[in-house]
Amino acid sequence: MKCKIVSDSSSNLLHFSGVPYATVPLKIITKEKEYVDDAALDVSLMMRELRTVKGRTGTSCPNVLEWKEAMGDAEAVFAVTITGNLSGAYAAAVQAATELLEEYPEKRICVLNSLSTGPEMQLIIEKLAALIFAGLSFDEIETQIRAYMKRTHLIFCLQSLTNLARNGRVNPVVAKVAGVLGIRVVGVASAEGTLELLHKPRGGVKALDTILDVMAKNGYCGGAVRVAHCQNEVAANSLAERIKARFGAADITVVPTTALCSFYAEDGGLMVGYES
């Protein structure tokens, strides 16, 4: 049975080689313009334009039709979505799977709520690809990927909480205080798939040290790490080197955030997916 992986664009993986793969785009919406999170979008330009936007900005998840089109005519599909507690993407993917299975009951479709976003989704997608490449059955892949997801985590470090506050993800008072004091905010994706703010270190170096401390506390000891950054490659690479210095050789890659993660991470933000 030939398997396909589908994810929404919050994974930051708009392309993936080795197995059939597709993404469905989320959107960033302002009063004047809509930004589609796909390969054609200039994310740096979007971020510059958003700095001058007045009034409300928001995001929109992929609809059911977009998920169905991405799942296409594949015999078997594994769909990976941003946390269902912060987006309707998971619900839309489940509905798309339900409709496709009613039309084509011979298909196999598994929709995975990552309870996270960004680089943790990247780890899940990479693991799925490895399991598919190994020739496992659909049921074996589903069993193993669900077990694997219990060992993956997300930690983030943000310099600004403006867009998270505007969209009800964090308390506006917390966001304002962080901006006034110039502090970073380090947080995690909770077990329930919500954002949990943990620490407020001052300065970039202290923030990187805090990330390492949280990773160690959560059981990290040298597994795979995926770092996504919003226009902050220097800090991302510095974090990668600090991880290697503290924990030894590790499988670490650094990627830029695409539109959705850039919108919420904002300039300078870091997102880290890792295995425990």
mmCIF file of C-alpha atoms in Angstrom:
data_model
loop_
_atom_site.group_PDB
_atom_site.id
_atom_site.type_symbol
_atom_site.label_atom_id
_atom_site.label_comp_id
_atom_site.label_asym_id
_atom_site.label_seq_id
_atom_site.Cartn_x
_atom_site.Cartn_y
_atom_site.Cartn_z
ATOM 1 C CA MET A 1 0.000 0.000 0.000
ATOM 2 C CA LYS A 2 1.514 3.308 -1.119
ATOM 3 C CA CYS A 3 1.414 5.926 1.642
ATOM 4 C CA LYS A 4 1.289 9.698 1.350
ATOM 5 C CA ILE A 5 2.042 12.272 4.050
ATOM 6 C CA VAL A 6 0.020 15.478 4.207
ATOM 7 C CA SER A 7 0.596 18.333 6.633
ATOM 8 C CA ASP A 8 -0.567 21.877 7.077
ATOM 9 C CA SER A 9 1.983 24.601 6.436
ATOM 10 C CA SER A 10 2.700 25.267 10.120
ATOM 11 C CA SER A 11 5.175 22.357 9.868
ATOM 12 C CA ASN A 12 7.523 24.727 7.960
ATOM 13 C CA LEU A 13 7.997 21.864 5.471
ATOM 14 C CA LEU A 14 6.471 22.989 2.206
ATOM 15 C CA HIS A 15 8.442 20.307 0.335
ATOM 16 C CA PHE A 16 9.680 16.886 1.412
ATOM 17 C CA SER A 17 11.545 14.321 -0.667
ATOM 18 C CA GLY A 18 11.599 10.548 -0.504
ATOM 19 C CA VAL A 19 7.863 9.865 -0.089
ATOM 20 C CA PRO A 20 4.693 11.338 -1.622
ATOM 21 C CA TYR A 21 4.033 14.558 0.300
ATOM 22 C CA ALA A 22 1.782 17.603 0.179
ATOM 23 C CA THR A 23 0.970 20.599 2.342
ATOM 24 C CA VAL A 24 -2.186 22.627 2.760
ATOM 25 C CA PRO A 25 -1.654 26.335 3.457
ATOM 26 C CA LEU A 26 -2.780 28.350 6.422
ATOM 27 C CA LYS A 27 -3.376 32.035 5.805
ATOM 28 C CA ILE A 28 -2.515 35.293 7.566
ATOM 29 C CA ILE A 29 -5.259 37.863 7.135
ATOM 30 C CA THR A 30 -5.287 41.629 7.574
ATOM 31 C CA LYS A 31 -7.900 44.196 6.603
ATOM 32 C CA GLU A 32 -5.969 44.983 3.427
ATOM 33 C CA LYS A 33 -4.381 41.718 2.413
ATOM 34 C CA GLU A 34 -4.307 37.916 2.698
ATOM 35 C CA TYR A 35 -1.010 36.026 2.834
ATOM 36 C CA VAL A 36 -1.101 32.375 1.757
ATOM 37 C CA ASP A 37 1.515 30.218 3.490
ATOM 38 C CA ASP A 38 2.960 28.505 0.445
ATOM 39 C CA ALA A 39 6.250 28.398 -1.473
ATOM 40 C CA ALA A 40 5.359 31.476 -3.535
ATOM 41 C CA LEU A 41 5.138 33.776 -0.505
ATOM 42 C CA ASP A 42 8.010 36.128 0.361
ATOM 43 C CA VAL A 43 7.951 35.722 4.150
ATOM 44 C CA SER A 44 10.465 38.531 4.779
ATOM 45 C CA LEU A 45 8.298 40.944 2.808
ATOM 46 C CA MET A 46 5.208 39.782 4.692
ATOM 47 C CA MET A 47 6.897 40.449 8.020
ATOM 48 C CA ARG A 48 7.953 43.941 6.928
ATOM 49 C CA GLU A 49 4.440 44.753 5.748
ATOM 50 C CA LEU A 50 2.839 43.415 8.938
ATOM 51 C CA ARG A 51 4.880 45.860 11.055
ATOM 52 C CA THR A 52 2.887 48.733 9.560
ATOM 53 C CA VAL A 53 -0.554 47.124 9.729
ATOM 54 C CA LYS A 54 -3.107 48.876 11.913
ATOM 55 C CA GLY A 55 -6.028 47.040 13.448
ATOM 56 C CA ARG A 56 -6.741 43.368 13.802
ATOM 57 C CA THR A 57 -4.733 40.621 12.128
ATOM 58 C CA GLY A 58 -5.589 36.957 12.217
ATOM 59 C CA THR A 59 -5.079 33.533 10.714
ATOM 60 C CA SER A 60 -7.244 31.069 8.828
ATOM 61 C CA CYS A 61 -6.856 27.296 8.713
ATOM 62 C CA PRO A 62 -7.166 25.073 5.612
ATOM 63 C CA ASN A 63 -10.711 24.066 4.790
ATOM 64 C CA VAL A 64 -12.100 20.573 4.242
ATOM 65 C CA LEU A 65 -11.857 20.780 0.447
ATOM 66 C CA GLU A 66 -8.182 21.746 0.604
ATOM 67 C CA TRP A 67 -7.436 18.751 2.829
ATOM 68 C CA LYS A 68 -9.359 16.410 0.506
ATOM 69 C CA GLU A 69 -7.488 17.695 -2.537
ATOM 70 C CA ALA A 70 -4.138 17.239 -0.782
ATOM 71 C CA MET A 71 -5.012 13.707 0.302
ATOM 72 C CA GLY A 72 -5.915 13.104 -3.329
ATOM 73 C CA ASP A 73 -6.090 9.624 -4.772
ATOM 74 C CA ALA A 74 -3.511 8.082 -2.442
ATOM 75 C CA GLU A 75 -4.318 4.589 -1.172
ATOM 76 C CA ALA A 76 -3.170 5.495 2.340
ATOM 77 C CA VAL A 77 -2.647 8.878 3.994
ATOM 78 C CA PHE A 78 -1.067 10.102 7.204
ATOM 79 C CA ALA A 79 -2.095 13.702 7.884
ATOM 80 C CA VAL A 80 -0.238 15.770 10.498
ATOM 81 C CA THR A 81 -1.874 18.940 11.797
ATOM 82 C CA ILE A 82 -1.108 21.868 14.050
ATOM 83 C CA THR A 83 -2.548 21.423 17.545
ATOM 84 C CA GLY A 84 -6.312 21.158 17.499
ATOM 85 C CA ASN A 85 -6.535 23.306 20.629
ATOM 86 C CA LEU A 86 -5.289 26.397 18.796
ATOM 87 C CA SER A 87 -6.575 25.861 15.261
ATOM 88 C CA GLY A 88 -9.437 24.314 13.331
ATOM 89 C CA ALA A 89 -7.005 22.542 10.990
ATOM 90 C CA TYR A 90 -7.290 19.228 12.816
ATOM 91 C CA ALA A 91 -11.109 19.265 12.769
ATOM 92 C CA ALA A 92 -11.094 20.108 9.058
ATOM 93 C CA ALA A 93 -8.657 17.277 8.310
ATOM 94 C CA VAL A 94 -10.787 14.798 10.262
ATOM 95 C CA GLN A 95 -13.885 15.893 8.335
ATOM 96 C CA ALA A 96 -12.015 15.550 5.042
ATOM 97 C CA ALA A 97 -10.917 12.035 6.003
ATOM 98 C CA THR A 98 -14.467 11.099 6.987
ATOM 99 C CA GLU A 99 -15.873 12.278 3.661
ATOM 100 C CA LEU A 100 -13.166 10.527 1.633
ATOM 101 C CA LEU A 101 -13.687 7.250 3.494
ATOM 102 C CA GLU A 102 -17.414 7.430 2.844
ATOM 103 C CA GLU A 103 -16.672 7.780 -0.867
ATOM 104 C CA TYR A 104 -13.759 5.331 -0.956
ATOM 105 C CA PRO A 105 -14.044 2.875 1.957
ATOM 106 C CA GLU A 106 -10.986 0.950 0.784
ATOM 107 C CA LYS A 107 -8.698 3.891 1.636
ATOM 108 C CA ARG A 108 -6.728 4.112 4.878
ATOM 109 C CA ILE A 109 -6.428 7.564 6.474
ATOM 110 C CA CYS A 110 -4.889 8.483 9.813
ATOM 111 C CA VAL A 111 -5.158 12.090 11.026
ATOM 112 C CA LEU A 112 -2.608 12.977 13.708
ATOM 113 C CA ASN A 113 -3.166 15.947 15.999
ATOM 114 C CA SER A 114 0.412 16.974 16.765
ATOM 115 C CA LEU A 115 -0.695 18.943 19.865
ATOM 116 C CA SER A 116 2.093 21.228 18.710
ATOM 117 C CA THR A 117 3.386 23.017 15.626
ATOM 118 C CA GLY A 118 6.522 23.864 13.655
ATOM 119 C CA PRO A 119 9.625 21.768 14.302
ATOM 120 C CA GLU A 120 7.854 19.162 16.436
ATOM 121 C CA MET A 121 5.622 18.489 13.444
ATOM 122 C CA GLN A 122 8.780 18.246 11.349
ATOM 123 C CA LEU A 123 10.091 15.456 13.580
ATOM 124 C CA ILE A 124 6.788 13.580 13.274
ATOM 125 C CA ILE A 125 6.792 13.910 9.480
ATOM 126 C CA GLU A 126 10.404 12.732 9.228
ATOM 127 C CA LYS A 127 9.633 9.723 11.422
ATOM 128 C CA LEU A 128 6.591 8.866 9.309
ATOM 129 C CA ALA A 129 8.751 8.994 6.185
ATOM 130 C CA ALA A 130 11.301 6.649 7.754
ATOM 131 C CA LEU A 131 8.609 4.170 8.759
ATOM 132 C CA ILE A 132 7.051 4.261 5.291
ATOM 133 C CA PHE A 133 10.458 3.805 3.656
ATOM 134 C CA ALA A 134 11.082 0.804 5.934
ATOM 135 C CA GLY A 135 8.087 -0.914 4.336
ATOM 136 C CA LEU A 136 5.928 -1.248 7.437
ATOM 137 C CA SER A 137 2.188 -1.841 7.139
ATOM 138 C CA PHE A 138 -0.274 0.998 7.669
ATOM 139 C CA ASP A 139 -1.273 -0.307 11.101
ATOM 140 C CA GLU A 140 2.347 -0.774 12.155
ATOM 141 C CA ILE A 141 3.179 2.783 11.090
ATOM 142 C CA GLU A 142 0.219 4.201 13.001
ATOM 143 C CA THR A 143 1.143 2.298 16.159
ATOM 144 C CA GLN A 144 4.771 3.351 16.018
ATOM 145 C CA ILE A 145 4.147 6.997 15.154
ATOM 146 C CA ARG A 146 1.662 7.433 18.004
ATOM 147 C CA ALA A 147 4.225 5.964 20.391
ATOM 148 C CA TYR A 148 6.919 8.238 18.948
ATOM 149 C CA MET A 149 4.756 11.341 19.408
ATOM 150 C CA LYS A 150 4.833 10.749 23.166
ATOM 151 C CA ARG A 151 8.587 11.404 23.022
ATOM 152 C CA THR A 152 8.580 14.616 21.009
ATOM 153 C CA HIS A 153 8.371 18.121 22.460
ATOM 154 C CA LEU A 154 8.317 21.781 21.491
ATOM 155 C CA ILE A 155 9.973 24.700 23.256
ATOM 156 C CA PHE A 156 9.946 28.253 21.961
ATOM 157 C CA CYS A 157 11.682 31.539 22.736
ATOM 158 C CA LEU A 158 9.988 34.762 21.654
ATOM 159 C CA GLN A 159 11.080 38.389 21.684
ATOM 160 C CA SER A 160 7.544 39.653 21.078
ATOM 161 C CA LEU A 161 4.088 38.346 22.012
ATOM 162 C CA THR A 162 2.116 40.958 20.083
ATOM 163 C CA ASN A 163 0.449 38.672 17.539
ATOM 164 C CA LEU A 164 -0.186 35.913 20.071
ATOM 165 C CA ALA A 165 -1.948 38.444 22.286
ATOM 166 C CA ARG A 166 -3.957 39.926 19.408
ATOM 167 C CA ASN A 167 -5.299 36.472 18.592
ATOM 168 C CA GLY A 168 -6.114 35.419 22.137
ATOM 169 C CA ARG A 169 -3.232 32.955 22.534
ATOM 170 C CA VAL A 170 -1.661 34.754 25.523
ATOM 171 C CA ASN A 171 -2.722 37.391 28.039
ATOM 172 C CA PRO A 172 -2.348 40.918 26.538
ATOM 173 C CA VAL A 173 -0.993 42.229 29.851
ATOM 174 C CA VAL A 174 1.813 39.644 29.782
ATOM 175 C CA ALA A 175 2.606 40.590 26.183
ATOM 176 C CA LYS A 176 2.758 44.295 26.990
ATOM 177 C CA VAL A 177 5.003 43.825 30.017
ATOM 178 C CA ALA A 178 7.376 41.650 28.009
ATOM 179 C CA GLY A 179 7.609 44.323 25.323
ATOM 180 C CA VAL A 180 8.219 47.161 27.764
ATOM 181 C CA LEU A 181 10.924 45.308 29.713
ATOM 182 C CA GLY A 182 12.608 43.884 26.626
ATOM 183 C CA ILE A 183 12.620 40.347 27.988
ATOM 184 C CA ARG A 184 12.385 37.052 26.129
ATOM 185 C CA VAL A 185 9.654 34.561 26.877
ATOM 186 C CA VAL A 186 10.438 30.847 26.922
ATOM 187 C CA GLY A 187 7.525 28.442 26.801
ATOM 188 C CA VAL A 188 6.416 25.010 25.656
ATOM 189 C CA ALA A 189 3.556 23.235 23.944
ATOM 190 C CA SER A 190 1.716 21.597 26.829
ATOM 191 C CA ALA A 191 0.493 18.001 26.868
ATOM 192 C CA GLU A 192 -2.953 19.383 25.987
ATOM 193 C CA GLY A 193 -1.631 21.264 22.957
ATOM 194 C CA THR A 194 -1.818 24.777 24.403
ATOM 195 C CA LEU A 195 0.955 27.353 24.874
ATOM 196 C CA GLU A 196 2.470 27.372 28.341
ATOM 197 C CA LEU A 197 4.786 30.270 29.229
ATOM 198 C CA LEU A 198 7.476 29.170 31.672
ATOM 199 C CA HIS A 199 10.343 31.652 31.959
ATOM 200 C CA LYS A 200 11.160 35.291 31.215
ATOM 201 C CA PRO A 201 14.943 35.487 30.847
ATOM 202 C CA ARG A 202 16.678 38.779 30.119
ATOM 203 C CA GLY A 203 18.962 38.768 27.109
ATOM 204 C CA GLY A 204 19.648 36.356 24.294
ATOM 205 C CA VAL A 205 22.387 34.314 25.977
ATOM 206 C CA LYS A 206 20.284 33.714 29.065
ATOM 207 C CA ALA A 207 17.374 32.717 26.858
ATOM 208 C CA LEU A 208 19.454 30.068 25.063
ATOM 209 C CA ASP A 209 20.679 28.685 28.384
ATOM 210 C CA THR A 210 17.078 28.512 29.592
ATOM 211 C CA ILE A 211 16.090 26.510 26.506
ATOM 212 C CA LEU A 212 18.832 23.978 27.238
ATOM 213 C CA ASP A 213 17.764 23.708 30.873
ATOM 214 C CA VAL A 214 14.139 23.052 29.938
ATOM 215 C CA MET A 215 15.162 20.447 27.356
ATOM 216 C CA ALA A 216 17.306 18.635 29.936
ATOM 217 C CA LYS A 217 14.505 18.736 32.508
ATOM 218 C CA ASN A 218 12.142 17.180 29.958
ATOM 219 C CA GLY A 219 14.481 14.268 29.286
ATOM 220 C CA TYR A 220 16.590 15.409 26.354
ATOM 221 C CA CYS A 221 19.890 13.543 26.203
ATOM 222 C CA GLY A 222 21.093 13.780 22.632
ATOM 223 C CA GLY A 223 18.204 12.868 20.332
ATOM 224 C CA ALA A 224 17.156 14.616 17.141
ATOM 225 C CA VAL A 225 16.568 18.383 17.311
ATOM 226 C CA ARG A 226 14.904 20.624 14.758
ATOM 227 C CA VAL A 227 15.330 24.387 15.190
ATOM 228 C CA ALA A 228 13.126 26.840 13.291
ATOM 229 C CA HIS A 229 13.871 30.554 13.413
ATOM 230 C CA CYS A 230 12.122 33.725 12.316
ATOM 231 C CA GLN A 231 14.881 35.830 10.757
ATOM 232 C CA ASN A 232 17.332 34.871 13.502
ATOM 233 C CA GLU A 233 19.704 32.335 11.957
ATOM 234 C CA VAL A 234 22.633 33.473 14.100
ATOM 235 C CA ALA A 235 20.830 32.627 17.342
ATOM 236 C CA ALA A 236 19.512 29.361 15.870
ATOM 237 C CA ASN A 237 23.013 28.229 14.920
ATOM 238 C CA SER A 238 24.348 29.342 18.298
ATOM 239 C CA LEU A 239 21.696 27.234 20.008
ATOM 240 C CA ALA A 240 22.652 24.229 17.863
ATOM 241 C CA GLU A 241 26.287 24.588 18.903
ATOM 242 C CA ARG A 242 25.324 24.924 22.574
ATOM 243 C CA ILE A 243 23.247 21.749 22.362
ATOM 244 C CA LYS A 244 26.203 19.839 20.915
ATOM 245 C CA ALA A 245 28.587 21.274 23.518
ATOM 246 C CA ARG A 246 26.320 20.313 26.420
ATOM 247 C CA PHE A 247 24.838 17.019 25.225
ATOM 248 C CA GLY A 248 27.350 15.727 22.686
ATOM 249 C CA ALA A 249 26.868 14.894 19.012
ATOM 250 C CA ALA A 250 23.254 15.179 17.955
ATOM 251 C CA ASP A 251 21.176 15.209 14.777
ATOM 252 C CA ILE A 252 20.347 18.915 14.522
ATOM 253 C CA THR A 253 18.994 20.894 11.577
ATOM 254 C CA VAL A 254 18.083 24.573 11.337
ATOM 255 C CA VAL A 255 15.316 25.894 9.061
ATOM 256 C CA PRO A 256 13.550 29.245 8.618
ATOM 257 C CA THR A 257 9.925 29.525 9.645
ATOM 258 C CA THR A 258 7.320 29.839 6.933
ATOM 259 C CA ALA A 259 4.455 32.321 7.145
ATOM 260 C CA LEU A 260 2.248 30.919 9.925
ATOM 261 C CA CYS A 261 5.067 30.233 12.373
ATOM 262 C CA SER A 262 6.725 33.541 11.427
ATOM 263 C CA PHE A 263 3.506 35.381 12.227
ATOM 264 C CA TYR A 264 3.346 33.976 15.745
ATOM 265 C CA ALA A 265 7.073 33.649 16.507
ATOM 266 C CA GLU A 266 7.667 37.177 15.164
ATOM 267 C CA ASP A 267 11.112 38.602 14.390
ATOM 268 C CA GLY A 268 13.857 36.895 16.369
ATOM 269 C CA GLY A 269 11.706 34.003 17.553
ATOM 270 C CA LEU A 270 13.055 30.473 17.923
ATOM 271 C CA MET A 271 11.120 27.201 17.943
ATOM 272 C CA VAL A 272 12.752 23.920 18.927
ATOM 273 C CA GLY A 273 11.388 20.425 18.383
ATOM 274 C CA TYR A 274 13.272 17.622 20.119
ATOM 275 C CA GLU A 275 13.112 13.994 21.189
ATOM 276 C CA SER A 276 13.272 12.828 24.793
#
